[in-house]
Structure formats: C-alpha cells, structure tokens
Amino acid sequence: MLKPLITHFLQHLTTQNSWAKAHLTPFAGRTIAFDFAIIKTNLIVLEDGSLALGGETMPPDATVYATPSLMLRMLAKDDAAKMQFKITGDTHLATEIAKILQNIRWDIADDLSKVVGDIPATKLMELGQKTADQIKETSTNLAGMLSEYWQEEQPMIAKKRLVEQFNTDVDVLRNDVARLEKRLAKLTKEMMF
Amino acid sequence: MTTEQNTEQNTHFGFKTVAEHEKAKKVAEVFHSVATKYDLMNDVMSAGMHRGWKRFTVEVSGVKAGDKVLDIAGGSGDLSKLFAGKVGSQGQVILTDINASMLSVGRDRMIDAGLNVPTLQCDAEKLPFPDNHFDCVIVAFGLRNMTHKDRALAEMQRVLKVGGRLLVLEFSKIWQPLSKIYDAYSFKLLPIMGKILAKDSESYQYLAESIRMHPDQETLKQMMIEAGLGKVDYYNLSAGAVALHKGYKL
C-alpha cells in the first residue's frame, strides 16, 4: 500500500502548492527517475499538473543521479551540491522538475489545523520548530567539538589545510613522475641508436 | 491473431469452456446474484483495500475539473463517485454497466449522494458514444468478465480523445512467493465467505477462477498496445494481486 500512500502525499503537496501545477502541466505524461544509489524512484507528471509515482515499466525521459552524501549536503542546504548532480536524458525536464521540487513546501500547520484546530496547530508547529532548531544547534556544536578533538587531541581526521597540502603534493609528484618517465623514454631511444 | 479470435465459438467462463454467446448470460447471472451484497463482499474479501486501489486509480488518472469521464462496468459506482468530485460541475461522469441489477445499485447511490451522474446500461464491446469524446475511460474489475476483451479495449480507445487516458484496474498475477497462500485464500476461503455473507458460493468460485484466467500484467499491456494505445504502463498493487494499467490515445 506504499505506492497509493506516496502518490496521495505527492498529490496533497501539489494541491497545497498550487503554483507548481501550472509549471508542471507542460510536462504532462513525462517521467523522471531519481537514482540516489540506495533509493530509486520514478515520478510521472500527470495531466492535471500533479505528481504521482511512475509505473513499473515505462523508461524515464530523464534521470537524476546523486550519491547519498550529496543528498545529505542538499538537506544541509549546501547550494554547491546542486552542481554535482548528474543528469541524463531530457535535461530541461530534469532541471525544471528538480527546481519545482526544491521550492515545494509541506504546510504541516495547515494539515494539523484540520485535526486539532488553528491555535493548537500553530502552537505545535512553534514547539516543533523550536525543538528542531535546538537539535540542529546541539548537533552542530557536538560535531564541531568532536572534529576539534579528533584533529587536535586524538588525531583521527586530517585538517582541511593538510588535506589540501597533501593533494597539491600528490599533483606535484605526479607531474614529476610524468616528466621522469618522458626523460627515461628519450634516453632509452637515444641509447638504442 | 489473439487467442480469443482463434477460439471464435468458445470462450472461458472461469475454468469452464462455454459458447461465446453464453458467457455474457452467465456473467449476468453472477452479478444479478451478488448485486445487493457486492460492496460488503468487496470490503470483506479485500479487507477494505479495494477502496485504496480505487482512490489510487483516480489519483493517477490526471483527471481535472471540466473533464469527461466514462466509467465502464462501473457497477455500484465507487469510482464514478470519486471522479464526480474531481471533474466538478463543469465536467461529466457517465456510469455504465451491462448488468441492470448492478447499475440500479450504482444509480441509487449516485442519487443518494446528490450527484448528477447519468447511468446507462450498455455493452462495453459496442459503446454508444461518438469517437474522440472522453478525456478518461476507466474500467475497474470489469474487463475480466468481457467476452471479447480485444474488442472492448478497441472501443474504449475509439471513444477517447487524443491525449485521453484508458485506465484498467483489474486482478492480476500476484508475486510468485505469495501465490500458494493466494490460491488457498481464493479457492478455499473465498467461496466460504461468499456462502456465509452473500449466500452464494458459486459466484465467488467463479470470481477466483476468472482471476486466474485473466491475462497477466505484461499480456494486458500488450493487448492495450494492440488496441491502439500508446505509452502503456502499469502499477502492481498489493504485490501484484491487482494491477492498474494506464495507456494514452496518441
């Protein structure tokens, strides 16, 4: 029953974000696949401008590939991560749909208000937002503290500066080896004559 | 040539072979018999899942306000009711069925719900509608009972507008590891439930047999392509016990 539930949720989202329907309608009947290594899913744009899960056999018109780490960066709102998505097929379709999906927002307060009423829904949302902010702040502090500890006190992870230096050294070494290889080849050729 | 055309004189009625002209009569007897208990039996047999399958069908149809929808073999009108909400007052849903008993149940439900849904008794193999008329044609749990499925699909394609969609919701081939449990349920438990709740075990024996005789997902997809539909795809629901096929008139 997962397919009907996910489709129901997608339709609910497009109904809440009615602006998206006008942008999606020109792509009606087209399918886009999202391949995130551990999760693969196909979405189809319907004739009414809403989204649904794609069927079992239809090859997608476009595919967006991303690694799980890239997805985590997207969740952390790292805009540079967007540039690293790999797209095959109809790139116009893929970029437009990805853009729309990024701007679609789930209005949880609106849904909650239908169950518990407007005021409790607003209060619950404020509480949820506060908790989420607190968790985010605590996680960031903890991550910062641990990375400092593992870099300075108990070196387990390298510092960014050292990694960059290492990468530069490797590049220099690779160029030196290439030059040496060419020189050796030249000397070998001269000795043969 | 399809199998149905090869066996021009005979067709299947469940596991039995009957003359073509007898099938419609026998199917009609089944549905006359179960009409009043049809909804209750659907709920019991599918543990209420049929409601989710139908809602999903409406959601992937892409039907919008103002569209014209034809519900074939619509029986008690579950889908017509859902579609009526989607098309709004500017659109139109027509509920049809070959069986008068089922159709009268559906018509009464539409009236009780205050919906303006015309009902029409007609044969899906000879639809009384002009070409290129509907935005969406739906047949749910009905194709299985039709004598000439290929003719019915061709008719559905004919009445669709270009860009219109045909949706076929029907029992299909279940995921192999579940087939033994499903067989036990269909052939042992289903007739008993039919006997207790609808006082009619034979009709539910027919239901189980007709499901097994119905084309699987890929075969039905091919039949839809042969009927002139394009971009045909399907969704397996409940591990393939039911499949929803969708095709476009291109």
Tab-separated table of C-alpha atoms in Angstrom:
chain	number	residue	atom	x	y	z
A	1	MET	CA	0.000	0.000	0.000
A	2	LEU	CA	3.102	2.205	-0.125
A	3	LYS	CA	2.517	3.367	-3.716
A	4	PRO	CA	-1.004	4.714	-3.065
A	5	LEU	CA	0.201	6.434	0.119
A	6	ILE	CA	3.198	8.116	-1.518
A	7	THR	CA	1.091	9.173	-4.508
A	8	HIS	CA	-1.580	10.536	-2.185
A	9	PHE	CA	1.073	12.563	-0.358
A	10	LEU	CA	2.568	13.880	-3.619
A	11	GLN	CA	-0.872	14.968	-4.803
A	12	HIS	CA	-1.521	16.603	-1.471
A	13	LEU	CA	1.747	18.534	-1.808
A	14	THR	CA	0.912	19.749	-5.318
A	15	THR	CA	-2.552	20.790	-4.158
A	16	GLN	CA	-1.028	22.789	-1.280
A	17	ASN	CA	1.490	24.361	-3.682
A	18	SER	CA	-0.996	25.134	-6.433
A	19	TRP	CA	1.554	27.395	-8.221
A	20	ALA	CA	3.509	24.235	-9.088
A	21	LYS	CA	0.672	22.795	-11.203
A	22	ALA	CA	0.993	25.489	-13.857
A	23	HIS	CA	4.746	24.802	-14.111
A	24	LEU	CA	4.299	21.025	-14.223
A	25	THR	CA	1.403	20.824	-16.729
A	26	PRO	CA	3.640	21.358	-19.834
A	27	PHE	CA	5.479	18.158	-18.862
A	28	ALA	CA	2.311	16.027	-18.537
A	29	GLY	CA	2.899	12.369	-19.297
A	30	ARG	CA	6.689	12.638	-18.862
A	31	THR	CA	8.587	10.509	-16.398
A	32	ILE	CA	11.659	11.408	-14.385
A	33	ALA	CA	13.768	8.974	-12.372
A	34	PHE	CA	15.728	9.873	-9.227
A	35	ASP	CA	18.594	7.495	-8.592
A	36	PHE	CA	20.174	8.116	-5.175
A	37	ALA	CA	22.058	4.782	-5.078
A	38	ILE	CA	20.140	3.466	-2.075
A	39	ILE	CA	16.771	4.822	-3.185
A	40	LYS	CA	15.468	4.813	-6.743
A	41	THR	CA	12.115	6.257	-7.647
A	42	ASN	CA	10.235	7.326	-10.757
A	43	LEU	CA	7.842	10.239	-10.798
A	44	ILE	CA	5.333	10.993	-13.508
A	45	VAL	CA	3.758	14.351	-14.220
A	46	LEU	CA	0.004	13.934	-14.606
A	47	GLU	CA	-2.321	15.756	-16.949
A	48	ASP	CA	-3.747	17.908	-14.137
A	49	GLY	CA	-0.234	19.122	-13.230
A	50	SER	CA	0.137	16.941	-10.166
A	51	LEU	CA	2.772	14.307	-9.472
A	52	ALA	CA	2.456	10.573	-8.940
A	53	LEU	CA	4.814	7.643	-8.677
A	54	GLY	CA	5.744	6.222	-12.073
A	55	GLY	CA	4.694	2.757	-13.222
A	56	GLU	CA	6.746	-0.433	-13.353
A	57	THR	CA	7.868	-0.486	-16.968
A	58	MET	CA	7.975	2.965	-18.517
A	59	PRO	CA	11.573	4.087	-19.239
A	60	PRO	CA	12.141	7.566	-17.770
A	61	ASP	CA	12.533	10.605	-20.028
A	62	ALA	CA	15.230	11.921	-17.694
A	63	THR	CA	17.280	10.545	-14.812
A	64	VAL	CA	18.889	12.454	-11.953
A	65	TYR	CA	21.771	10.690	-10.217
A	66	ALA	CA	23.115	11.695	-6.815
A	67	THR	CA	25.131	9.981	-4.126
A	68	PRO	CA	23.707	9.711	-0.599
A	69	SER	CA	26.387	12.152	0.651
A	70	LEU	CA	25.255	14.667	-1.943
A	71	MET	CA	21.711	14.291	-0.679
A	72	LEU	CA	22.876	14.974	2.855
A	73	ARG	CA	24.574	18.142	1.604
A	74	MET	CA	21.345	19.173	-0.097
A	75	LEU	CA	19.455	18.633	3.149
A	76	ALA	CA	22.025	20.826	4.867
A	77	LYS	CA	21.227	23.483	2.218
A	78	ASP	CA	24.658	23.366	0.579
A	79	ASP	CA	23.968	25.074	-2.771
A	80	ALA	CA	27.288	23.903	-4.244
A	81	ALA	CA	25.967	20.327	-4.065
A	82	LYS	CA	23.428	21.104	-6.800
A	83	MET	CA	26.248	21.436	-9.337
A	84	GLN	CA	27.343	17.865	-8.712
A	85	PHE	CA	24.073	16.170	-9.687
A	86	LYS	CA	24.428	14.051	-12.819
A	87	ILE	CA	21.551	14.271	-15.287
A	88	THR	CA	20.923	12.057	-18.308
A	89	GLY	CA	18.118	12.221	-20.879
A	90	ASP	CA	15.944	15.311	-21.151
A	91	THR	CA	17.975	17.785	-19.090
A	92	HIS	CA	15.376	20.552	-19.482
A	93	LEU	CA	12.708	18.328	-17.924
A	94	ALA	CA	15.050	17.231	-15.136
A	95	THR	CA	16.226	20.704	-14.174
A	96	GLU	CA	12.713	22.187	-14.275
A	97	ILE	CA	11.230	19.425	-12.121
A	98	ALA	CA	14.162	19.492	-9.691
A	99	LYS	CA	13.682	23.269	-9.366
A	100	ILE	CA	9.956	22.866	-8.679
A	101	LEU	CA	10.544	20.076	-6.147
A	102	GLN	CA	13.053	22.255	-4.289
A	103	ASN	CA	10.502	25.011	-3.871
A	104	ILE	CA	7.546	22.869	-2.879
A	105	ARG	CA	6.830	23.193	0.841
A	106	TRP	CA	4.691	20.969	3.023
A	107	ASP	CA	2.377	23.183	5.053
A	108	ILE	CA	2.158	20.923	8.100
A	109	ALA	CA	0.387	23.579	10.161
A	110	ASP	CA	-2.460	23.680	7.644
A	111	ASP	CA	-2.901	19.895	7.821
A	112	LEU	CA	-2.628	19.848	11.594
A	113	SER	CA	-5.207	22.607	11.937
A	114	LYS	CA	-7.820	20.374	10.287
A	115	VAL	CA	-7.320	17.812	13.052
A	116	VAL	CA	-6.654	19.854	16.198
A	117	GLY	CA	-7.787	23.376	15.241
A	118	ASP	CA	-5.871	26.524	14.268
A	119	ILE	CA	-4.423	27.659	17.612
A	120	PRO	CA	-3.145	24.262	18.842
A	121	ALA	CA	-1.713	23.648	15.339
A	122	THR	CA	0.235	26.926	15.448
A	123	LYS	CA	1.490	26.176	18.981
A	124	LEU	CA	2.510	22.640	17.973
A	125	MET	CA	4.365	23.997	14.956
A	126	GLU	CA	6.201	26.567	17.080
A	127	LEU	CA	7.177	23.851	19.534
A	128	GLY	CA	8.309	21.599	16.672
A	129	GLN	CA	10.349	24.407	15.107
A	130	LYS	CA	11.995	25.258	18.428
A	131	THR	CA	12.871	21.611	19.045
A	132	ALA	CA	14.257	21.231	15.513
A	133	ASP	CA	16.375	24.387	15.906
A	134	GLN	CA	17.677	23.173	19.238
A	135	ILE	CA	18.559	19.748	17.827
A	136	LYS	CA	20.318	21.413	14.869
A	137	GLU	CA	22.298	23.720	17.139
A	138	THR	CA	23.267	20.934	19.519
A	139	SER	CA	24.291	18.677	16.621
A	140	THR	CA	26.425	21.432	15.071
A	141	ASN	CA	28.132	22.133	18.420
A	142	LEU	CA	28.728	18.452	19.056
A	143	ALA	CA	30.115	17.899	15.549
A	144	GLY	CA	32.418	20.926	15.935
A	145	MET	CA	33.620	19.721	19.323
A	146	LEU	CA	34.275	16.177	18.103
A	147	SER	CA	36.069	17.298	14.955
A	148	GLU	CA	38.320	19.572	17.021
A	149	TYR	CA	39.049	16.749	19.455
A	150	TRP	CA	39.853	14.298	16.648
A	151	GLN	CA	42.059	16.833	14.896
A	152	GLU	CA	43.956	18.259	17.862
A	153	GLU	CA	43.792	15.953	20.883
A	154	GLN	CA	43.398	12.490	19.359
A	155	PRO	CA	44.324	12.899	15.679
A	156	MET	CA	41.981	10.648	13.730
A	157	ILE	CA	40.884	13.001	10.970
A	158	ALA	CA	43.066	15.331	8.922
A	159	LYS	CA	42.701	19.080	8.888
A	160	LYS	CA	41.394	20.642	5.699
A	161	ARG	CA	44.645	22.588	5.221
A	162	LEU	CA	46.719	19.407	5.484
A	163	VAL	CA	44.472	17.504	3.091
A	164	GLU	CA	44.779	20.317	0.551
A	165	GLN	CA	48.582	20.338	1.018
A	166	PHE	CA	48.634	16.555	0.527
A	167	ASN	CA	46.578	16.875	-2.677
A	168	THR	CA	48.978	19.545	-4.009
A	169	ASP	CA	51.979	17.352	-3.153
A	170	VAL	CA	50.411	14.409	-4.957
A	171	ASP	CA	49.833	16.590	-8.037
A	172	VAL	CA	53.457	17.777	-7.986
A	173	LEU	CA	54.687	14.213	-7.564
A	174	ARG	CA	52.506	13.004	-10.452
A	175	ASN	CA	53.909	15.722	-12.728
A	176	ASP	CA	57.499	14.908	-11.663
A	177	VAL	CA	56.959	11.223	-12.364
A	178	ALA	CA	55.484	12.019	-15.766
A	179	ARG	CA	58.489	14.192	-16.620
A	180	LEU	CA	60.896	11.492	-15.428
A	181	GLU	CA	59.069	8.893	-17.469
A	182	LYS	CA	59.412	11.011	-20.604
A	183	ARG	CA	63.084	11.691	-19.923
A	184	LEU	CA	63.744	7.966	-19.453
A	185	ALA	CA	61.934	7.178	-22.668
A	186	LYS	CA	64.023	9.789	-24.504
A	187	LEU	CA	67.316	8.410	-23.079
A	188	THR	CA	66.326	4.831	-23.943
A	189	LYS	CA	65.591	5.923	-27.507
A	190	GLU	CA	68.982	7.711	-27.791
A	191	MET	CA	70.855	4.679	-26.424
A	192	MET	CA	69.204	2.406	-28.995
A	193	PHE	CA	70.565	4.491	-31.871
B	1	MET	CA	-4.361	-13.186	-34.140
B	2	THR	CA	-5.208	-13.312	-30.488
B	3	THR	CA	-6.253	-16.406	-28.557
B	4	GLU	CA	-9.783	-15.080	-28.339
B	5	GLN	CA	-10.059	-14.811	-32.098
B	6	ASN	CA	-8.679	-18.316	-32.538
B	7	THR	CA	-11.395	-19.804	-30.358
B	8	GLU	CA	-14.175	-17.923	-32.051
B	9	GLN	CA	-17.037	-20.152	-30.942
B	10	ASN	CA	-15.962	-20.870	-27.387
B	11	THR	CA	-14.607	-18.832	-24.538
B	12	HIS	CA	-13.848	-19.354	-20.888
B	13	PHE	CA	-16.171	-18.802	-18.004
B	14	GLY	CA	-13.866	-19.274	-15.052
B	15	PHE	CA	-12.203	-22.640	-15.663
B	16	LYS	CA	-15.130	-23.870	-17.785
B	17	THR	CA	-15.334	-23.560	-21.552
B	18	VAL	CA	-18.642	-22.197	-22.785
B	19	ALA	CA	-20.084	-20.959	-26.060
B	20	GLU	CA	-19.339	-17.264	-26.595
B	21	HIS	CA	-22.971	-16.216	-26.561
B	22	GLU	CA	-23.459	-17.976	-23.204
B	23	LYS	CA	-20.693	-16.153	-21.351
B	24	ALA	CA	-22.448	-12.793	-21.113
B	25	LYS	CA	-25.591	-14.552	-19.829
B	26	LYS	CA	-23.651	-16.478	-17.214
B	27	VAL	CA	-21.716	-13.399	-16.071
B	28	ALA	CA	-25.008	-11.531	-15.849
B	29	GLU	CA	-26.416	-14.279	-13.594
B	30	VAL	CA	-23.381	-13.952	-11.305
B	31	PHE	CA	-23.800	-10.207	-10.915
B	32	HIS	CA	-27.601	-10.338	-10.568
B	33	SER	CA	-26.966	-12.722	-7.723
B	34	VAL	CA	-24.336	-10.654	-5.882
B	35	ALA	CA	-25.500	-7.104	-6.665
B	36	THR	CA	-27.029	-6.292	-3.283
B	37	LYS	CA	-24.089	-7.684	-1.296
B	38	TYR	CA	-21.408	-6.534	-3.746
B	39	ASP	CA	-19.963	-3.694	-1.650
B	40	LEU	CA	-19.992	-5.668	1.571
B	41	MET	CA	-18.243	-8.595	-0.111
B	42	ASN	CA	-15.642	-6.288	-1.660
B	43	ASP	CA	-14.825	-4.890	1.755
B	44	VAL	CA	-14.608	-8.314	3.368
B	45	MET	CA	-12.672	-10.007	0.572
B	46	SER	CA	-10.058	-7.304	0.181
B	47	ALA	CA	-10.010	-6.228	3.846
B	48	GLY	CA	-11.035	-2.771	2.639
B	49	MET	CA	-8.040	-2.493	0.298
B	50	HIS	CA	-10.249	-2.040	-2.769
B	51	ARG	CA	-11.016	1.477	-1.551
B	52	GLY	CA	-7.277	2.338	-1.604
B	53	TRP	CA	-6.838	0.791	-5.076
B	54	LYS	CA	-9.744	2.849	-6.395
B	55	ARG	CA	-8.530	6.072	-4.798
B	56	PHE	CA	-5.096	5.442	-6.291
B	57	THR	CA	-6.696	4.920	-9.713
B	58	VAL	CA	-8.453	8.265	-9.512
B	59	GLU	CA	-5.256	9.966	-8.338
B	60	VAL	CA	-3.091	8.705	-11.207
B	61	SER	CA	-5.798	9.377	-13.794
B	62	GLY	CA	-4.795	13.046	-14.028
B	63	VAL	CA	-8.483	13.939	-14.380
B	64	LYS	CA	-9.169	17.595	-13.688
B	65	ALA	CA	-12.167	19.899	-13.365
B	66	GLY	CA	-14.217	20.033	-16.554
B	67	ASP	CA	-13.093	16.631	-17.913
B	68	LYS	CA	-15.426	13.985	-19.347
B	69	VAL	CA	-15.054	10.549	-17.787
B	70	LEU	CA	-16.621	7.248	-18.816
B	71	ASP	CA	-16.878	4.584	-16.108
B	72	ILE	CA	-17.339	1.204	-17.785
B	73	ALA	CA	-18.651	-1.784	-15.800
B	74	GLY	CA	-18.929	0.758	-13.005
B	75	GLY	CA	-21.445	-1.332	-11.065
B	76	SER	CA	-22.089	0.158	-7.678
B	77	GLY	CA	-20.450	3.421	-8.702
B	78	ASP	CA	-17.455	3.682	-6.327
B	79	LEU	CA	-15.243	5.201	-8.993
B	80	SER	CA	-17.936	7.391	-10.533
B	81	LYS	CA	-18.458	8.934	-7.127
B	82	LEU	CA	-14.741	9.703	-6.740
B	83	PHE	CA	-14.436	11.010	-10.306
B	84	ALA	CA	-17.520	13.197	-9.892
B	85	GLY	CA	-15.680	15.053	-7.136
B	86	LYS	CA	-12.692	15.594	-9.440
B	87	VAL	CA	-14.481	16.828	-12.558
B	88	GLY	CA	-16.759	19.213	-10.670
B	89	SER	CA	-19.914	20.789	-12.036
B	90	GLN	CA	-18.279	21.725	-15.354
B	91	GLY	CA	-17.273	18.145	-16.120
B	92	GLN	CA	-19.230	14.954	-16.602
B	93	VAL	CA	-19.006	11.358	-15.431
B	94	ILE	CA	-21.138	8.682	-17.093
B	95	LEU	CA	-21.667	5.439	-15.207
B	96	THR	CA	-22.279	2.393	-17.389
B	97	ASP	CA	-22.690	-1.323	-16.828
B	98	ILE	CA	-24.064	-4.188	-18.867
B	99	ASN	CA	-25.839	-5.528	-15.807
B	100	ALA	CA	-29.123	-3.861	-14.821
B	101	SER	CA	-29.013	-5.052	-11.192
B	102	MET	CA	-25.545	-3.644	-10.592
B	103	LEU	CA	-26.373	-0.440	-12.418
B	104	SER	CA	-29.506	0.170	-10.352
B	105	VAL	CA	-27.408	-0.130	-7.169
B	106	GLY	CA	-24.961	2.399	-8.619
B	107	ARG	CA	-27.698	4.771	-9.817
B	108	ASP	CA	-29.340	4.753	-6.367
B	109	ARG	CA	-26.018	5.507	-4.708
B	110	MET	CA	-25.382	8.447	-7.020
B	111	ILE	CA	-28.829	9.851	-6.270
B	112	ASP	CA	-28.374	9.310	-2.522
B	113	ALA	CA	-25.037	11.155	-2.698
B	114	GLY	CA	-26.699	14.043	-4.564
B	115	LEU	CA	-24.505	13.547	-7.613
B	116	ASN	CA	-25.574	14.300	-11.154
B	117	VAL	CA	-24.119	11.189	-12.773
B	118	PRO	CA	-26.072	9.784	-15.732
B	119	THR	CA	-26.286	5.985	-15.724
B	120	LEU	CA	-26.521	3.925	-18.865
B	121	GLN	CA	-26.883	0.200	-19.457
B	122	CYS	CA	-24.617	-0.761	-22.340
B	123	ASP	CA	-22.187	-3.334	-23.668
B	124	ALA	CA	-18.520	-2.288	-23.469
B	125	GLU	CA	-17.911	-4.033	-26.791
B	126	LYS	CA	-20.390	-1.694	-28.521
B	127	LEU	CA	-20.192	1.643	-26.754
B	128	PRO	CA	-22.980	4.058	-27.725
B	129	PHE	CA	-20.710	7.123	-27.796
B	130	PRO	CA	-19.060	9.075	-30.609
B	131	ASP	CA	-15.340	8.878	-31.419
B	132	ASN	CA	-12.903	11.135	-29.523
B	133	HIS	CA	-15.381	12.040	-26.800
B	134	PHE	CA	-13.861	11.329	-23.353
B	135	ASP	CA	-10.764	12.575	-21.535
B	136	CYS	CA	-10.607	9.431	-19.467
B	137	VAL	CA	-12.149	5.961	-19.684
B	138	ILE	CA	-11.960	3.676	-16.690
B	139	VAL	CA	-12.839	0.024	-16.313
B	140	ALA	CA	-12.364	-1.413	-12.833
B	141	PHE	CA	-12.741	-5.129	-12.165
B	142	GLY	CA	-14.830	-5.456	-15.314
B	143	LEU	CA	-12.559	-6.336	-18.235
B	144	ARG	CA	-12.099	-9.837	-16.842
B	145	ASN	CA	-15.783	-10.606	-17.435
B	146	MET	CA	-15.938	-9.383	-21.020
B	147	THR	CA	-16.219	-11.975	-23.752
B	148	HIS	CA	-14.044	-10.164	-26.319
B	149	LYS	CA	-11.529	-8.138	-24.341
B	150	ASP	CA	-9.749	-7.014	-27.506
B	151	ARG	CA	-12.967	-5.588	-28.972
B	152	ALA	CA	-13.815	-3.855	-25.706
B	153	LEU	CA	-10.347	-2.270	-25.488
B	154	ALA	CA	-10.611	-1.089	-29.098
B	155	GLU	CA	-13.983	0.510	-28.320
B	156	MET	CA	-12.561	2.262	-25.264
B	157	GLN	CA	-9.699	3.573	-27.400
B	158	ARG	CA	-12.202	4.787	-30.019
B	159	VAL	CA	-14.247	6.923	-27.623
B	160	LEU	CA	-11.137	8.541	-26.083
B	161	LYS	CA	-9.991	11.962	-27.215
B	162	VAL	CA	-6.420	12.243	-28.466
B	163	GLY	CA	-4.342	12.596	-25.305
B	164	GLY	CA	-7.072	10.835	-23.296
B	165	ARG	CA	-6.263	8.019	-20.921
B	166	LEU	CA	-7.604	4.499	-20.521
B	167	LEU	CA	-7.250	3.052	-17.030
B	168	VAL	CA	-7.784	-0.640	-16.405
B	169	LEU	CA	-7.906	-1.718	-12.772
B	170	GLU	CA	-8.064	-5.471	-12.568
B	171	PHE	CA	-6.908	-8.524	-10.653
B	172	SER	CA	-3.588	-9.725	-11.974
B	173	LYS	CA	-0.697	-12.074	-11.354
B	174	ILE	CA	0.489	-11.961	-7.770
B	175	TRP	CA	4.154	-12.005	-6.750
B	176	GLN	CA	5.262	-15.654	-7.091
B	177	PRO	CA	6.248	-16.336	-3.432
B	178	LEU	CA	2.709	-15.421	-2.351
B	179	SER	CA	0.917	-17.470	-5.000
B	180	LYS	CA	0.281	-20.545	-2.810
B	181	ILE	CA	-1.246	-18.555	0.023
B	182	TYR	CA	-3.265	-16.558	-2.502
B	183	ASP	CA	-4.542	-19.762	-4.149
B	184	ALA	CA	-5.577	-21.178	-0.799
B	185	TYR	CA	-7.382	-17.942	0.023
B	186	SER	CA	-9.087	-17.713	-3.380
B	187	PHE	CA	-10.246	-21.292	-3.794
B	188	LYS	CA	-10.908	-22.303	-0.186
B	189	LEU	CA	-11.767	-19.229	1.859
B	190	LEU	CA	-13.448	-17.039	-0.766
B	191	PRO	CA	-16.302	-19.451	-1.648
B	192	ILE	CA	-16.942	-19.995	2.080
B	193	MET	CA	-17.132	-16.223	2.664
B	194	GLY	CA	-19.452	-15.955	-0.337
B	195	LYS	CA	-21.673	-18.678	1.097
B	196	ILE	CA	-21.875	-17.063	4.534
B	197	LEU	CA	-22.206	-13.409	3.551
B	198	ALA	CA	-23.866	-13.435	0.122
B	199	LYS	CA	-25.447	-16.899	0.335
B	200	ASP	CA	-23.751	-17.681	-2.976
B	201	SER	CA	-20.553	-19.690	-3.046
B	202	GLU	CA	-20.649	-20.408	-6.804
B	203	SER	CA	-20.338	-16.763	-7.816
B	204	TYR	CA	-17.240	-16.386	-5.671
B	205	GLN	CA	-15.820	-19.623	-7.030
B	206	TYR	CA	-16.269	-18.019	-10.475
B	207	LEU	CA	-14.523	-14.871	-9.227
B	208	ALA	CA	-11.453	-16.873	-8.161
B	209	GLU	CA	-11.381	-18.829	-11.420
B	210	SER	CA	-11.881	-15.774	-13.626
B	211	ILE	CA	-8.936	-14.036	-11.910
B	212	ARG	CA	-6.673	-16.947	-12.823
B	213	MET	CA	-7.873	-16.891	-16.436
B	214	HIS	CA	-7.306	-13.156	-16.818
B	215	PRO	CA	-4.175	-12.007	-18.703
B	216	ASP	CA	-1.177	-11.124	-16.561
B	217	GLN	CA	0.357	-7.634	-16.400
B	218	GLU	CA	2.565	-7.887	-19.492
B	219	THR	CA	-0.088	-9.631	-21.618
B	220	LEU	CA	-2.694	-6.991	-20.823
B	221	LYS	CA	-0.161	-4.270	-21.574
B	222	GLN	CA	0.417	-5.858	-24.979
B	223	MET	CA	-3.344	-6.113	-25.591
B	224	MET	CA	-3.712	-2.406	-24.869
B	225	ILE	CA	-0.917	-1.590	-27.302
B	226	GLU	CA	-2.632	-3.774	-29.930
B	227	ALA	CA	-5.859	-1.837	-29.285
B	228	GLY	CA	-4.055	1.320	-30.398
B	229	LEU	CA	-2.991	2.811	-27.076
B	230	GLY	CA	0.449	4.258	-26.513
B	231	LYS	CA	2.804	4.824	-23.564
B	232	VAL	CA	1.158	1.897	-21.779
B	233	ASP	CA	2.439	1.286	-18.286
B	234	TYR	CA	1.160	-0.464	-15.190
B	235	TYR	CA	1.346	-0.355	-11.397
B	236	ASN	CA	1.390	-3.502	-9.320
B	237	LEU	CA	-0.742	-3.053	-6.221
B	238	SER	CA	-0.724	-5.328	-3.193
B	239	ALA	CA	2.155	-7.421	-4.575
B	240	GLY	CA	0.506	-7.715	-7.982
B	241	ALA	CA	-2.798	-9.159	-6.734
B	242	VAL	CA	-4.226	-6.159	-8.557
B	243	ALA	CA	-2.669	-4.107	-11.355
B	244	LEU	CA	-3.579	-0.725	-12.708
B	245	HIS	CA	-2.789	-0.279	-16.400
B	246	LYS	CA	-2.711	3.169	-17.955
B	247	GLY	CA	-2.458	3.929	-21.656
B	248	TYR	CA	-2.829	7.033	-23.811
B	249	LYS	CA	-4.560	7.623	-27.098
B	250	LEU	CA	-1.749	9.271	-29.044
